[in-house]
Amino acid sequence: MGKKSTRFVCQSCGAVFPRWAGRCESCGEWNAIVEEETALSAAPNATGGKGGRRIEFVGLQGRSETSFRLKSGIQELDRVCGGGLVSGSVLLIGGDPGIGKSTLLLQVTAALSNICNIKGEPVRCVYISGEESVDQVRLRASRLGLEKSRVELATSMNVRDIVATLDAGESPDVVVIDSIQTMFVDTLDSSPGTVGQVRASGNELIRLAKRRGFVLFLVSHVTKEGTLAGPRVLEHMVDTVLYFEGDRGHHFRILRSVKNRFGATDEIGVFEMTQKGLGEVPNPSALFLAERRGNVTGSCVYAGIEGSRPMLVEIQALVAPSGGTPRRAVVGWDSSRLSMILAVLETRCHLPVSAKDVYLNVAGGLRITEPAADLAVASALLSCISGIPVPAEAVVFGEIGLSGEIRAVPQPDLRLKEAKKLGFARALIPPKRVNKKSVKEDDTGFKINEIGHLKTLMDMFGLSDRQG
Ligand code: TYD
Ligand code: MG
């Protein structure tokens, strides 16, 4: 196959061109034309129906081989993968450059090579780097104290070579490709990292993994816009998509599953980047609260749930007079959600905040996705405005509706349990429909404040609604 077998396809409208252009003549989209291998996408006249093999249909019930799961022993990873790695599955790990993807995968492969596969033999792990030289990876391995592990290392960027190697002889159990953006198939003219190359390389490697039944990790860098480079072309082809995220200024790293055909999504694993690589953080709440100081205004402990795990984090807010156009800066949370809370405070509770600068920060570099943090954010804001600290022994959770009402959130008991475990004695939570009393204590002396409306919360901070 030479150059002739490629064509250029607009990713927006599907128009096909013989040569590349910056703008699609058909739909007018810029930078949407991508080189593709003809054999990959053009199913030549499949409609004829001739020569096709008959496929068989089966019932939904039946005996299937239960998939064997390889457990790396790194529990934060195993849990995120739904309880271990399924053979033949393909995992995509995305993250900013320098966040620690290579470090994580080196540690994972080293851990895996110490255990046995389904046949009772040691797991054979292959690490193929297209970014770093053998020396660089060895240096990292020795820094991590893993130089004695049985991981087999190679550097290559050519998918044809990689496939030929992995296809010959005994199949490995686990293969890491670091990173997919450096790989290329030589039938395409475009350079590595372009959509066409990422897709074609991904496709080849995934097909091989499925055929030979090894676990395939594809490392992918994330672009500045926050998408996996090569506009998500790989996401639908793989079984599991994991994001490795965190603030480079902090040492916490979060491994988050955003798609998983073999387990729950939105599960997270927490790691800590240390001198000796990534360490597991089995009790993240304690770590996220480690630097908290009591009785500070504008700070509040939020009892959240990330995946299946409760997690307590500190939320900090600062409301300052604005010198012009009001600024809104949010770290670790959704900024449109903050705007909504400010609008509710202004409109429903007549609190003048729209002209103020507002800063919001989730301490420790965690990114919260739940709306259940609304009430905690509002508490931090009101505490800053009033100059009255949120009680240091209290945790807060609840969603705020547009009329200022506080709404129930999932799994309140799990959140309260974690708060008790960490020594908190009080909680500000949404009302439960069955209880009439708004303040109550359970048998352990844990105090529950049920808050039905933002105005009730304002009263707690001595901010009364003058118009309402
Ligand atoms: P790396 O795994 O190379 O990131 P990625 O593959 O996602 O680009 O991680 C690089 C960063 O991790 C680098 O800034 C140094 C830091 N690091 C440590 O702090 N401790 C360690 O033991 C290692 C190996 C790396
Ligand atoms: Mg790397």
PDB file of N, CA, C and O in Angstrom, residues 1-6 35 37-38 160 186-189:
ATOM      1  N   MET A   1       0.834  -1.207   0.000  1.00  0.00           N
ATOM      2  CA  MET A   1       0.000   0.000   0.000  1.00  0.00           C
ATOM      3  C   MET A   1       0.862   1.247   0.000  1.00  0.00           C
ATOM      4  O   MET A   1       1.756   1.389   0.814  1.00  0.00           O
ATOM      5  N   GLY A   2       0.599   2.139  -0.913  1.00  0.00           N
ATOM      6  CA  GLY A   2       1.372   3.372  -0.942  1.00  0.00           C
ATOM      7  C   GLY A   2       0.512   4.534  -0.533  1.00  0.00           C
ATOM      8  O   GLY A   2      -0.464   4.374   0.181  1.00  0.00           O
ATOM      9  N   LYS A   3       0.886   5.684  -1.003  1.00  0.00           N
ATOM     10  CA  LYS A   3       0.147   6.876  -0.649  1.00  0.00           C
ATOM     11  C   LYS A   3      -1.273   6.876  -1.212  1.00  0.00           C
ATOM     12  O   LYS A   3      -2.159   7.510  -0.703  1.00  0.00           O
ATOM     13  N   LYS A   4      -1.450   6.118  -2.310  1.00  0.00           N
ATOM     14  CA  LYS A   4      -2.726   6.182  -3.024  1.00  0.00           C
ATOM     15  C   LYS A   4      -3.898   5.755  -2.161  1.00  0.00           C
ATOM     16  O   LYS A   4      -5.021   6.107  -2.410  1.00  0.00           O
ATOM     17  N   SER A   5      -3.639   4.981  -1.128  1.00  0.00           N
ATOM     18  CA  SER A   5      -4.745   4.443  -0.352  1.00  0.00           C
ATOM     19  C   SER A   5      -5.257   5.405   0.716  1.00  0.00           C
ATOM     20  O   SER A   5      -5.964   5.016   1.611  1.00  0.00           O
ATOM     21  N   THR A   6      -4.841   6.660   0.655  1.00  0.00           N
ATOM     22  CA  THR A   6      -5.375   7.597   1.636  1.00  0.00           C
ATOM     23  C   THR A   6      -6.276   8.618   0.957  1.00  0.00           C
ATOM     24  O   THR A   6      -6.198   8.852  -0.246  1.00  0.00           O
ATOM     25  N   GLU A  35      -6.595  13.380   7.089  1.00  0.00           N
ATOM     26  CA  GLU A  35      -6.211  12.277   6.204  1.00  0.00           C
ATOM     27  C   GLU A  35      -6.655  10.947   6.807  1.00  0.00           C
ATOM     28  O   GLU A  35      -6.523  10.719   8.001  1.00  0.00           O
ATOM     29  N   GLU A  37      -7.004   6.516   6.101  1.00  0.00           N
ATOM     30  CA  GLU A  37      -6.719   5.379   5.251  1.00  0.00           C
ATOM     31  C   GLU A  37      -8.012   4.916   4.626  1.00  0.00           C
ATOM     32  O   GLU A  37      -9.017   4.754   5.309  1.00  0.00           O
ATOM     33  N   THR A  38      -7.992   4.682   3.330  1.00  0.00           N
ATOM     34  CA  THR A  38      -9.225   4.310   2.647  1.00  0.00           C
ATOM     35  C   THR A  38      -9.784   3.013   3.196  1.00  0.00           C
ATOM     36  O   THR A  38     -10.973   2.871   3.413  1.00  0.00           O
ATOM     37  N   ARG A 160       3.527  -0.176  12.988  1.00  0.00           N
ATOM     38  CA  ARG A 160       3.759  -1.423  12.255  1.00  0.00           C
ATOM     39  C   ARG A 160       4.767  -2.309  13.001  1.00  0.00           C
ATOM     40  O   ARG A 160       4.541  -3.508  13.168  1.00  0.00           O
ATOM     41  N   ASP A 186       2.671   4.122   9.001  1.00  0.00           N
ATOM     42  CA  ASP A 186       3.425   4.681   7.874  1.00  0.00           C
ATOM     43  C   ASP A 186       2.616   4.775   6.582  1.00  0.00           C
ATOM     44  O   ASP A 186       3.096   5.264   5.576  1.00  0.00           O
ATOM     45  N   THR A 187       1.356   4.312   6.608  1.00  0.00           N
ATOM     46  CA  THR A 187       0.540   4.465   5.402  1.00  0.00           C
ATOM     47  C   THR A 187      -0.061   5.854   5.303  1.00  0.00           C
ATOM     48  O   THR A 187      -0.578   6.240   4.274  1.00  0.00           O
ATOM     49  N   LEU A 188      -0.031   6.599   6.391  1.00  0.00           N
ATOM     50  CA  LEU A 188      -0.546   7.971   6.365  1.00  0.00           C
ATOM     51  C   LEU A 188       0.608   8.952   6.273  1.00  0.00           C
ATOM     52  O   LEU A 188       1.657   8.750   6.874  1.00  0.00           O
ATOM     53  N   ASP A 189       0.367  10.031   5.545  1.00  0.00           N
ATOM     54  CA  ASP A 189       1.397  11.039   5.369  1.00  0.00           C
ATOM     55  C   ASP A 189       1.493  12.007   6.539  1.00  0.00           C
ATOM     56  O   ASP A 189       2.532  12.577   6.815  1.00  0.00           O
TER      57      ASP A 189
END
